[in-house]
Amino acid sequence: MEKKWQDKWEKAKLFQADHDEREKVFLTVAYPYPSGAMHIGHGRTYTVPDVYARFKRMQGYNVLFPMGWHVTGAPVIGIASRIKDKDPWTLELYEKVHKVPKEELPKLEDPEYIVKYFSTEYHNVMSDMGYSIDWRREFRTTDPSYKKFIQWQIRKLKNMDLIRKGNHPVKYCPQCDNPVGDHDLLEGEGVAVNELTLLKFKVDRVGDDETSENELYLVPATFRPETIYGATNLWLNPDVEYIEVKSGAEGISGNGADVGRIDGNNGNNGERWIISKESYHNISNQIKDLKIMGDIDPKLLIGENIVNPVTKKLHPIFPASFVDPEYGTGSVFSVPGHAPADYIALQDLKDNKELIERYGLEDAVNSVEPLNVVTLKKYSGIPAKDVIERLQVKNQEDPKLEEATNELYKVEHSKGIISEHIPIYAGEKVAIARENIKQDMIRKNQASIMYDFAEHPVICRCGTKCVVKIMDNQWFLKYSDEDWKEKTRELLRNETIIPREVRSNLEYYIGWLEDWACSRRIGLGTHLPWDKQWLIEPLTDSTIYMSYYTIAKYLQNMNCEDLNDAFFEKIFFDKDNNANNNVDNNSNNNINEKLKVDQATINEIQNEFSYWYPLDWRLSAKDLVGNHLSFHMFHHAAIFPYESWPQGMVVFGMGLLEGNKMSSSKGNVILLSDAIKEYGADVVRLFLMSSAEPWQDFDWREKEVIGTKRRLDWFFEFAEKIENIKGSPLNLADIKRVDLTRKIDLWMMNQLYIRINDATNALDGFQTRKALQDCLFLLKKDVDHYMYRMKHIIEKTNNDGTEVDDDLVFVLSTILESWIRILAPFTPHSSEELWSKYGGEGFVSEAKWPITFQYFPMKCTPTLNLQTDSCIPSEVIEKSEEIVQSMVKDINEIKKIVDVEPDKIHVYLAPDWKWKLYSIAADVGKPDIGQIMGRAIGENIHDNKKEIAEFAKKISREMTKTRYIGKIDEYDILYDALDFISEETNAEIIVHKDDSYDPQNKARNAMPYKPAIFME
Ligand SMILES: [Zn+2]
């Protein structure tokens, strides 16, 4: 059934959108990187825009929802080579998780084939999901014309002086031999690269030859170089493998942007350092020609001394198991006065007699006392001790230790002053002294710089541990440029962000982003036009491609080799002369004549672009906020004028599978194609859209998916039921209109209106879950209630062939007709099927979105006997049904309590003066009995003051629970529902207009909206 409708849509070219007179909606979602099969997590990402696109189309908008394939970058190269190498893990992943047929597997040795294979697969699965994509605009980022577009864009940025050359630390995979972005990682996404200061402590060994070649250094890394003045000892891990390395001639590769600061690093020249074997993996990518000289046994170093580079004091080397060989260079210098971890480690060591004895450390350990460096108000000279005692940290394993460390680190950084006894820097704020001390030490060759990840491990998709590498001659986008940042902030200020809290994240990232290494050595993609050894990396070639969709279908018919910058300038900015400097031959001032585009075609393409741009909505996942979505804003701000800046952004949450994070590489996924086979696309769509709002994390639980399937089945049954009640074929295109009079019919129509209205508002804000709550779950509850209320009529019709109740059939047909339409964005195939089966006109995908009262044919107001002008019809209708329902409920409860089966039930209504009293109370607006009484007596609403007082109290209580909506005709309401109430309570119901028959004096209890009851 689903395939049938997909074919029909395609044949009718339903989703091909071209510019016309209508208002437009242009939305795009991050194009996928097809290096594996599509799973249900992707399903949510691409269903949200489809639902919105279908919704807006039904509202009469011209909607463009395009799709492309992001095949740029290195990951597929790695995959291809691992398949070539017959790597068992990769083979299993592609055979079992991505379900590539055995005969196709060997073909994946070609990276181009991988992207071809999976983008075709993605295309097919997206079609199977019923996505309303305009496929004429489909492209891959390796298409020659896309490459021309990217070259134009990067050249434009370079001419705007937003690209520079330099050396820079980048995340790097040694195995792939390429810088890596978050997309290339198995683990460690979003982990920052930190700059650390290495402090050079010379090892002081008795009897050592004092020539400089034999000088050995331990070089612990720190964020707090100022604490060098408080160093007391050094920690080495006796269970870690250490090596001696010798730096080459050039020293650490400097950051081109900060030459002054790094200059001192040249002093590493020829130095010999002791570092952990693990850290060599990282640091060898930062210091050129770092040679391993041999192994070092840490046990032999323990108990030896090192020389403090600034104070020249000797400090002992102590053993410590907490030293992480992967962090920094695998050693730590100890500052027990200011580092709670060092303070407590020293305490632990003092208590560890066995260890002290093994290394003969008794004298050394006893001589170590914490030193003061920083003065802090409200802390003693040894702040580490204060924090540890206050938080009662027991030992190194105590989780409160981290809290202590964080507290002191923050306080010292923001409020600390370098103490009086420290030379040169005394009285300086810590934050300032830190940088000065670092620079001074680097200048004097007492320190160096290294880079490390803030957290470990960071693992490439190929399974290799990543490192921080200093890349030479790298190209950078200057996201640090303050003017560029400011322009981007302006773009953000004018953009709608859903959900709202993401705005502050985007603000943060715009400020935080540093220059971005935008070129790579290997991968698929576009070469830098002016430096062909480099490829443009994937986040950089996917920033403004939304504009490419608007023109993609025209480029397919051109010889893309002839595309030049002038063409793009003309289309996007209507510039006849390309203002760019000629960076290379490709950038001419005029559109290449060989392109053979006439003026009419140019106009047509320009119109298409200016019709669709600006982009109305950009949709993407939340892990892309700090990179792709920020870059997207940066590049639009730089390249396009204000009027072409993106208008809105929706950021998605992540997907869980039975409570666990979905991950292809860990095999914890369900392929979307499998889910479609098992449940059908509509059930999958309905589940994905109803289980969470787009920005929340959703959890695929099979049980709930099956529940969703039942809902959809129920819907088909409901349609059949209506036809049965009607007793003849339904024709939704020609519903026989009637003027409704029964309150319950009006109530049902009113509920339908409310649900449609709420769902419409929810969908306008991308709240797919709320929309479905309203228009599926709550509306179904309403319909169930209505069917229950009408059961005596339905049964009669079905049993004895009594004439069909036209009002009932009208209400039910109208519900069905609206319902099919409102569900069409969510379950398009089922909606089409029902629509055509029951006589709907054309495609439901093209039907009008149901709207408000104008749509309802009956004259609502006159039938309601409204008695005040301030009544809102909808509220009165709701209140009427509420009165009927609570009447049934009250009677049945009383029956249960008194345990009698009455024959007759008398109902008394509140007299006029009580309504007036309620109205006064509502006017007063608060339960102020004095004021209510005063006005009631002043207006002379009732003779009996005692009664007024009594009811003023009651009403004051009541008004906090029940909103006063004006006087309504309760007699009319109850009379209309007599059959139902009677049936539900199994008694005759008599509604009295006065209290002429009231043997037990019950009538006086009647309240507005709450009639009194007497049973006999
Ligand atoms: Zn790798």
PDB file of N, CA, C and O in Angstrom, residues 285-312:
ATOM      1  N   ASN A 285      54.270  14.302  17.917  1.00  0.00           N
ATOM      2  CA  ASN A 285      53.607  15.010  16.822  1.00  0.00           C
ATOM      3  C   ASN A 285      53.706  16.522  16.973  1.00  0.00           C
ATOM      4  O   ASN A 285      53.198  17.265  16.148  1.00  0.00           O
ATOM      5  N   GLN A 286      54.306  16.949  18.086  1.00  0.00           N
ATOM      6  CA  GLN A 286      54.389  18.387  18.341  1.00  0.00           C
ATOM      7  C   GLN A 286      55.828  18.888  18.305  1.00  0.00           C
ATOM      8  O   GLN A 286      56.077  20.051  18.055  1.00  0.00           O
ATOM      9  N   ILE A 287      56.767  18.022  18.606  1.00  0.00           N
ATOM     10  CA  ILE A 287      58.170  18.405  18.585  1.00  0.00           C
ATOM     11  C   ILE A 287      58.847  17.632  17.463  1.00  0.00           C
ATOM     12  O   ILE A 287      58.747  16.416  17.390  1.00  0.00           O
ATOM     13  N   LYS A 288      59.477  18.364  16.583  1.00  0.00           N
ATOM     14  CA  LYS A 288      60.070  17.719  15.413  1.00  0.00           C
ATOM     15  C   LYS A 288      61.276  16.875  15.784  1.00  0.00           C
ATOM     16  O   LYS A 288      62.056  17.237  16.665  1.00  0.00           O
ATOM     17  N   ASP A 289      61.420  15.778  15.096  1.00  0.00           N
ATOM     18  CA  ASP A 289      62.599  14.915  15.222  1.00  0.00           C
ATOM     19  C   ASP A 289      62.879  14.512  16.659  1.00  0.00           C
ATOM     20  O   ASP A 289      64.014  14.570  17.132  1.00  0.00           O
ATOM     21  N   LEU A 290      61.849  14.144  17.358  1.00  0.00           N
ATOM     22  CA  LEU A 290      62.033  13.698  18.737  1.00  0.00           C
ATOM     23  C   LEU A 290      62.526  12.248  18.692  1.00  0.00           C
ATOM     24  O   LEU A 290      61.834  11.371  18.199  1.00  0.00           O
ATOM     25  N   LYS A 291      63.755  12.015  19.215  1.00  0.00           N
ATOM     26  CA  LYS A 291      64.343  10.669  19.103  1.00  0.00           C
ATOM     27  C   LYS A 291      64.267   9.948  20.439  1.00  0.00           C
ATOM     28  O   LYS A 291      64.517  10.530  21.489  1.00  0.00           O
ATOM     29  N   ILE A 292      63.954   8.666  20.378  1.00  0.00           N
ATOM     30  CA  ILE A 292      63.962   7.869  21.606  1.00  0.00           C
ATOM     31  C   ILE A 292      65.393   7.391  21.859  1.00  0.00           C
ATOM     32  O   ILE A 292      66.015   6.768  21.000  1.00  0.00           O
ATOM     33  N   MET A 293      65.917   7.724  23.045  1.00  0.00           N
ATOM     34  CA  MET A 293      67.301   7.357  23.360  1.00  0.00           C
ATOM     35  C   MET A 293      67.380   6.042  24.121  1.00  0.00           C
ATOM     36  O   MET A 293      68.398   5.383  24.129  1.00  0.00           O
ATOM     37  N   GLY A 294      66.318   5.691  24.832  1.00  0.00           N
ATOM     38  CA  GLY A 294      66.350   4.432  25.574  1.00  0.00           C
ATOM     39  C   GLY A 294      65.310   4.417  26.678  1.00  0.00           C
ATOM     40  O   GLY A 294      64.614   5.414  26.906  1.00  0.00           O
ATOM     41  N   ASP A 295      65.188   3.269  27.359  1.00  0.00           N
ATOM     42  CA  ASP A 295      64.221   3.149  28.441  1.00  0.00           C
ATOM     43  C   ASP A 295      64.791   3.715  29.730  1.00  0.00           C
ATOM     44  O   ASP A 295      66.003   3.738  29.932  1.00  0.00           O
ATOM     45  N   ILE A 296      63.899   4.153  30.594  1.00  0.00           N
ATOM     46  CA  ILE A 296      64.301   4.668  31.903  1.00  0.00           C
ATOM     47  C   ILE A 296      63.492   3.910  32.954  1.00  0.00           C
ATOM     48  O   ILE A 296      62.271   3.799  32.822  1.00  0.00           O
ATOM     49  N   ASP A 297      64.180   3.413  33.961  1.00  0.00           N
ATOM     50  CA  ASP A 297      63.461   2.713  35.035  1.00  0.00           C
ATOM     51  C   ASP A 297      63.050   3.726  36.106  1.00  0.00           C
ATOM     52  O   ASP A 297      63.910   4.296  36.782  1.00  0.00           O
ATOM     53  N   PRO A 298      61.757   3.967  36.259  1.00  0.00           N
ATOM     54  CA  PRO A 298      61.323   5.005  37.200  1.00  0.00           C
ATOM     55  C   PRO A 298      61.723   4.678  38.636  1.00  0.00           C
ATOM     56  O   PRO A 298      61.952   5.588  39.433  1.00  0.00           O
ATOM     57  N   LYS A 299      61.817   3.385  38.939  1.00  0.00           N
ATOM     58  CA  LYS A 299      62.146   2.990  40.319  1.00  0.00           C
ATOM     59  C   LYS A 299      63.529   3.517  40.721  1.00  0.00           C
ATOM     60  O   LYS A 299      63.774   3.829  41.886  1.00  0.00           O
ATOM     61  N   LEU A 300      64.412   3.615  39.730  1.00  0.00           N
ATOM     62  CA  LEU A 300      65.758   4.108  40.026  1.00  0.00           C
ATOM     63  C   LEU A 300      65.765   5.621  40.270  1.00  0.00           C
ATOM     64  O   LEU A 300      66.680   6.150  40.898  1.00  0.00           O
ATOM     65  N   LEU A 301      64.750   6.298  39.746  1.00  0.00           N
ATOM     66  CA  LEU A 301      64.690   7.752  39.910  1.00  0.00           C
ATOM     67  C   LEU A 301      64.056   8.146  41.240  1.00  0.00           C
ATOM     68  O   LEU A 301      64.302   9.242  41.756  1.00  0.00           O
ATOM     69  N   ILE A 302      63.208   7.269  41.757  1.00  0.00           N
ATOM     70  CA  ILE A 302      62.507   7.612  43.000  1.00  0.00           C
ATOM     71  C   ILE A 302      63.500   7.761  44.145  1.00  0.00           C
ATOM     72  O   ILE A 302      64.384   6.918  44.328  1.00  0.00           O
ATOM     73  N   GLY A 303      63.359   8.858  44.875  1.00  0.00           N
ATOM     74  CA  GLY A 303      64.306   9.165  45.930  1.00  0.00           C
ATOM     75  C   GLY A 303      65.399  10.106  45.471  1.00  0.00           C
ATOM     76  O   GLY A 303      66.054  10.761  46.275  1.00  0.00           O
ATOM     77  N   GLU A 304      65.584  10.219  44.133  1.00  0.00           N
ATOM     78  CA  GLU A 304      66.545  11.186  43.614  1.00  0.00           C
ATOM     79  C   GLU A 304      65.954  12.594  43.722  1.00  0.00           C
ATOM     80  O   GLU A 304      64.761  12.759  43.995  1.00  0.00           O
ATOM     81  N   ASN A 305      66.766  13.606  43.449  1.00  0.00           N
ATOM     82  CA  ASN A 305      66.288  14.979  43.511  1.00  0.00           C
ATOM     83  C   ASN A 305      66.229  15.609  42.132  1.00  0.00           C
ATOM     84  O   ASN A 305      66.954  15.200  41.209  1.00  0.00           O
ATOM     85  N   ILE A 306      65.381  16.614  42.035  1.00  0.00           N
ATOM     86  CA  ILE A 306      65.338  17.444  40.830  1.00  0.00           C
ATOM     87  C   ILE A 306      65.546  18.883  41.258  1.00  0.00           C
ATOM     88  O   ILE A 306      65.314  19.235  42.414  1.00  0.00           O
ATOM     89  N   VAL A 307      65.907  19.716  40.277  1.00  0.00           N
ATOM     90  CA  VAL A 307      66.175  21.119  40.598  1.00  0.00           C
ATOM     91  C   VAL A 307      65.004  21.978  40.127  1.00  0.00           C
ATOM     92  O   VAL A 307      64.607  21.903  38.960  1.00  0.00           O
ATOM     93  N   ASN A 308      64.473  22.766  41.036  1.00  0.00           N
ATOM     94  CA  ASN A 308      63.396  23.683  40.663  1.00  0.00           C
ATOM     95  C   ASN A 308      63.968  24.749  39.735  1.00  0.00           C
ATOM     96  O   ASN A 308      64.941  25.418  40.083  1.00  0.00           O
ATOM     97  N   PRO A 309      63.400  24.912  38.514  1.00  0.00           N
ATOM     98  CA  PRO A 309      64.021  25.822  37.543  1.00  0.00           C
ATOM     99  C   PRO A 309      64.052  27.283  38.008  1.00  0.00           C
ATOM    100  O   PRO A 309      64.950  28.016  37.607  1.00  0.00           O
ATOM    101  N   VAL A 310      63.106  27.724  38.843  1.00  0.00           N
ATOM    102  CA  VAL A 310      63.155  29.136  39.247  1.00  0.00           C
ATOM    103  C   VAL A 310      63.777  29.342  40.632  1.00  0.00           C
ATOM    104  O   VAL A 310      64.551  30.268  40.838  1.00  0.00           O
ATOM    105  N   THR A 311      63.460  28.481  41.587  1.00  0.00           N
ATOM    106  CA  THR A 311      63.993  28.705  42.935  1.00  0.00           C
ATOM    107  C   THR A 311      65.339  28.017  43.141  1.00  0.00           C
ATOM    108  O   THR A 311      66.035  28.291  44.111  1.00  0.00           O
ATOM    109  N   LYS A 312      65.667  27.111  42.217  1.00  0.00           N
ATOM    110  CA  LYS A 312      66.913  26.325  42.253  1.00  0.00           C
ATOM    111  C   LYS A 312      66.968  25.392  43.466  1.00  0.00           C
ATOM    112  O   LYS A 312      68.008  24.813  43.766  1.00  0.00           O
TER     113      LYS A 312
END
